[in-house]
Backbone as a chain_set.jsonl record, in Angstrom:
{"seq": "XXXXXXXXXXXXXXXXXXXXXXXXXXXXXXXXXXXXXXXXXXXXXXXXXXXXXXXXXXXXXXXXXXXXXXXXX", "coords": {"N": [[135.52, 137.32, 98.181], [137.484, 137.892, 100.87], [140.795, 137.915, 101.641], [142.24, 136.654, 104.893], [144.749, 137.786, 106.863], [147.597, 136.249, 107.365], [148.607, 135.359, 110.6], [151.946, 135.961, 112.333], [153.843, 132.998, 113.224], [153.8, 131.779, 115.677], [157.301, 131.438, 117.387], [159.262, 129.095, 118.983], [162.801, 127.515, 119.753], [164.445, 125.477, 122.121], [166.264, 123.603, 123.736], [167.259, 120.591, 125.377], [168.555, 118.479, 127.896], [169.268, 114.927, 127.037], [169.275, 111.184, 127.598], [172.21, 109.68, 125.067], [173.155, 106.742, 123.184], [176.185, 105.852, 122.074], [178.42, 104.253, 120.054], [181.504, 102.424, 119.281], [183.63, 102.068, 116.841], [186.847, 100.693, 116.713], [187.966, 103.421, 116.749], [185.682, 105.411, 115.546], [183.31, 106.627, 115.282], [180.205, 104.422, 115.488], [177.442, 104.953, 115.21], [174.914, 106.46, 116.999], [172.305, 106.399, 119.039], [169.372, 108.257, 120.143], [167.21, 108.671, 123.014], [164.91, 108.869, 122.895], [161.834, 109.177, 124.297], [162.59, 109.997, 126.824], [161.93, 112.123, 128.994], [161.147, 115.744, 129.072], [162.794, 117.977, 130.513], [163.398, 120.434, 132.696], [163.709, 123.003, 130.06], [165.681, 125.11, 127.911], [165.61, 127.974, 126.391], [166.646, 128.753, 123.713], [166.523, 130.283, 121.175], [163.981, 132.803, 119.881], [160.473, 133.397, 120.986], [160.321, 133.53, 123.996], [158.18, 133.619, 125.575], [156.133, 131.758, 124.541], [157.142, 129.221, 125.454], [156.231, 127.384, 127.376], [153.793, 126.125, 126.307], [155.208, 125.4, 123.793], [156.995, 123.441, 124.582], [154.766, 121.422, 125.663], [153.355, 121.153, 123.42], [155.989, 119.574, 122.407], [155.719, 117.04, 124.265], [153.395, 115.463, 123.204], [153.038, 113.022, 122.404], [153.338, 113.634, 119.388], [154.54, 112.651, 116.162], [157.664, 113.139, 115.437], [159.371, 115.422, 113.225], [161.793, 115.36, 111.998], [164.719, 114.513, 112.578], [167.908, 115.903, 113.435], [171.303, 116.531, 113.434], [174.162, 118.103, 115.134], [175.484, 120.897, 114.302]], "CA": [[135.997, 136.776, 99.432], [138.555, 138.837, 101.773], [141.821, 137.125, 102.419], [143.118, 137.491, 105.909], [146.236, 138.504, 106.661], [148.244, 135.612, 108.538], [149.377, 135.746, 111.685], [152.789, 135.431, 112.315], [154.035, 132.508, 113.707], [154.693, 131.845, 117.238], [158.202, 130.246, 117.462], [160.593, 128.741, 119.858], [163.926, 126.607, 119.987], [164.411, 124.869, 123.158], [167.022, 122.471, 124.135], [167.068, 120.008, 127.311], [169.548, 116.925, 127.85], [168.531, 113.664, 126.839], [170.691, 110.297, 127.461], [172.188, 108.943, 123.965], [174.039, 105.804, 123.279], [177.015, 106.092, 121.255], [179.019, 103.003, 119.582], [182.271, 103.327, 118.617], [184.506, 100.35, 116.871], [187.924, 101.042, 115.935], [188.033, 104.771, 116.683], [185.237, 105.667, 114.717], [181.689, 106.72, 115.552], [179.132, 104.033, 114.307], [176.103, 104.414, 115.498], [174.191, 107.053, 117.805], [171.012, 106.394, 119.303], [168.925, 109.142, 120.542], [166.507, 107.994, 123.913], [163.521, 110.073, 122.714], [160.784, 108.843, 125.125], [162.925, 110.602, 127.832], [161.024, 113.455, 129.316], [161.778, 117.042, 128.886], [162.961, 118.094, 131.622], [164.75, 121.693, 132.456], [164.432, 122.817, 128.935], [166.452, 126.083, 127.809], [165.398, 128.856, 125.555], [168.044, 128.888, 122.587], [165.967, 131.748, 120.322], [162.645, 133.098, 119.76], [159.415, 133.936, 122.119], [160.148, 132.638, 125.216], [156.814, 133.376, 126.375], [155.769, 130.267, 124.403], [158.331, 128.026, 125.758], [155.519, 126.545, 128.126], [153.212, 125.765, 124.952], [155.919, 124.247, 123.089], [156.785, 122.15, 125.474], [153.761, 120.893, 125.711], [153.152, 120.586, 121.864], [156.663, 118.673, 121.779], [155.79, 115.879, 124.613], [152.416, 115.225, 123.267], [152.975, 112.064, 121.779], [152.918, 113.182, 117.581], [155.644, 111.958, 115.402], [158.485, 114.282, 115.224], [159.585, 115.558, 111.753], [162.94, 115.032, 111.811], [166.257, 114.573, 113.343], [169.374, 116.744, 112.841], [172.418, 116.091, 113.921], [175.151, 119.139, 114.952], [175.226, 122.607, 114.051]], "C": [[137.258, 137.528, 99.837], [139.511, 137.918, 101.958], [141.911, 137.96, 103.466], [144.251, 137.181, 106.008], [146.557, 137.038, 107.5], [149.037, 135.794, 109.511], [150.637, 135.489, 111.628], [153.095, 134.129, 113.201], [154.179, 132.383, 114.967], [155.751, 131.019, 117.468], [159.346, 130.43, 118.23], [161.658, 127.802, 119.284], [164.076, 126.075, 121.145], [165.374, 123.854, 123.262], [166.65, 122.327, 125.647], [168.207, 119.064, 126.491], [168.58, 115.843, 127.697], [169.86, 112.535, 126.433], [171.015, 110.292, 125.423], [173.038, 107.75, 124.359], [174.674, 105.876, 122.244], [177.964, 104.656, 121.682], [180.373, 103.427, 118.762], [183.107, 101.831, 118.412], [185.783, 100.901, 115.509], [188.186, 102.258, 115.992], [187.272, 105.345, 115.954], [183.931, 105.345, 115.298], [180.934, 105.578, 114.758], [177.401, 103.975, 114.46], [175.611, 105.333, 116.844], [172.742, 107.184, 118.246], [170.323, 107.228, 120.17], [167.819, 108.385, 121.925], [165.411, 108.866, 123.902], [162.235, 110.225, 123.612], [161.446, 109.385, 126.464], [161.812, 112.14, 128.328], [161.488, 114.3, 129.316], [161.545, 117.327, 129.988], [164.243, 119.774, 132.065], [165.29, 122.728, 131.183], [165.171, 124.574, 128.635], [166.103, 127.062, 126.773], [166.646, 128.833, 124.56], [167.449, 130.544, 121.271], [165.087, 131.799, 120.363], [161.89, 133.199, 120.415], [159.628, 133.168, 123.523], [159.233, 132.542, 126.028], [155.787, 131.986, 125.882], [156.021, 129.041, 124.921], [156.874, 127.024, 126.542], [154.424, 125.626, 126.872], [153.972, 124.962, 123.729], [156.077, 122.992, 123.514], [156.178, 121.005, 125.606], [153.586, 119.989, 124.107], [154.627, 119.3, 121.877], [156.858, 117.654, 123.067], [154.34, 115.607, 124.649], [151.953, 113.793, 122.819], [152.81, 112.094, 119.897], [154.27, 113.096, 117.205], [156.589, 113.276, 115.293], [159.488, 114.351, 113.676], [160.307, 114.686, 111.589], [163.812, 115.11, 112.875], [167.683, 115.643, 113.076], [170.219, 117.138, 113.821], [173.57, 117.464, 114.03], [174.572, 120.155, 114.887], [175.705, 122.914, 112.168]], "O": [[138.074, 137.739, 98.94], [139.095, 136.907, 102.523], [141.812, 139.187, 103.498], [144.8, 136.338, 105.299], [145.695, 136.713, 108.317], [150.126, 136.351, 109.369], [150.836, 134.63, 110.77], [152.389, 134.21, 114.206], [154.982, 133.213, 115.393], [155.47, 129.857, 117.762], [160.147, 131.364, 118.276], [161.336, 127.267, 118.224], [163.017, 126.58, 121.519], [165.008, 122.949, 122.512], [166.186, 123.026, 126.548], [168.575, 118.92, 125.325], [167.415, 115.813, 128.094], [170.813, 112.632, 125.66], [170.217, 110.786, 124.626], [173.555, 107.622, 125.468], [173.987, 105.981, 121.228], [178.205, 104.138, 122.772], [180.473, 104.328, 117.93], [183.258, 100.893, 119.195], [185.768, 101.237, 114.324], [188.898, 102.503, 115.018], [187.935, 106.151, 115.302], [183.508, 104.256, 115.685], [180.94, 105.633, 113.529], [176.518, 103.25, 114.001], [175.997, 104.822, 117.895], [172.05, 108.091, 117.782], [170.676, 106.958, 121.317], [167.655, 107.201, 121.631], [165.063, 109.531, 124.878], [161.643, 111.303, 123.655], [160.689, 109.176, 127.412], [161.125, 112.886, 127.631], [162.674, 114.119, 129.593], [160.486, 117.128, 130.582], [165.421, 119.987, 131.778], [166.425, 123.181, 131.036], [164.954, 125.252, 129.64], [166.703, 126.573, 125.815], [167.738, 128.948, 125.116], [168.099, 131.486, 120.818], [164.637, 130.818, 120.955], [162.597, 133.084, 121.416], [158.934, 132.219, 123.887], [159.174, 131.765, 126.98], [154.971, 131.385, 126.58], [155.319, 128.031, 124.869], [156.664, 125.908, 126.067], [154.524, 124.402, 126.787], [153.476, 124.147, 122.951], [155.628, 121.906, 123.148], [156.674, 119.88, 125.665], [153.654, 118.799, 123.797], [154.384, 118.19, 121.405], [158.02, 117.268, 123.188], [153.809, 115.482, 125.752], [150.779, 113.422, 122.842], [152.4, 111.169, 119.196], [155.138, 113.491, 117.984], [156.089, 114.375, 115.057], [160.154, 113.421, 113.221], [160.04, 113.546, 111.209], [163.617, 115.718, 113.928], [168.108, 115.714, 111.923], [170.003, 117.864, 114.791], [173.881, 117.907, 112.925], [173.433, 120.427, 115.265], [175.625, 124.045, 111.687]]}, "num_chains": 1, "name": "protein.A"}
C-alpha cells in the first residue's frame, strides 16, 4: 500500500469584535464573559492564507463546538 503524501494545511487567523461583559469588584477583574453567538462580522486577517478567510469563516459560524478559549497574547 502507497502512503500519500499530506497536503499541507490550509490555515488562517482571523479576528472580528465581539461584545464581552466584564465584572469587576474591588479593583479587580472577576469574571469575563465572552458573547459567542454574536455574528462574525468584518473579520480581519491576522496571519496565514487569506485566500481562505471566506472558508474559515464559514467553518467558524457553523454551529460546531469550539475547542477552546484563550485569553491574551
Amino acid at each position: 500500500m502507497t502512503k500519500q503524501a499530506k497536503a499541507k494545511p490550509r490555515r488562517v487567523v482571523f479576528q472580528y469584535l465581539v461584545p464581552v461583559h466584564v465584572e469587576v469588584e474591588d479593583g479587580l477583574v472577576s469574571r469575563v464573559t465572552v458573547i459567542d453567538e454574536t455574528p462574525i462580522a468584518d473579520p480581519t486577517v491576522v496571519e496565514g492564507d487569506a485566500t481562505y478567510l471566506a472558508d474559515a469563516f464559514a467553518a467558524a459560524d457553523d454551529g460546531q463546538a469550539w475547542p477552546s478559549w484563550q485569553f491574551g497574547y
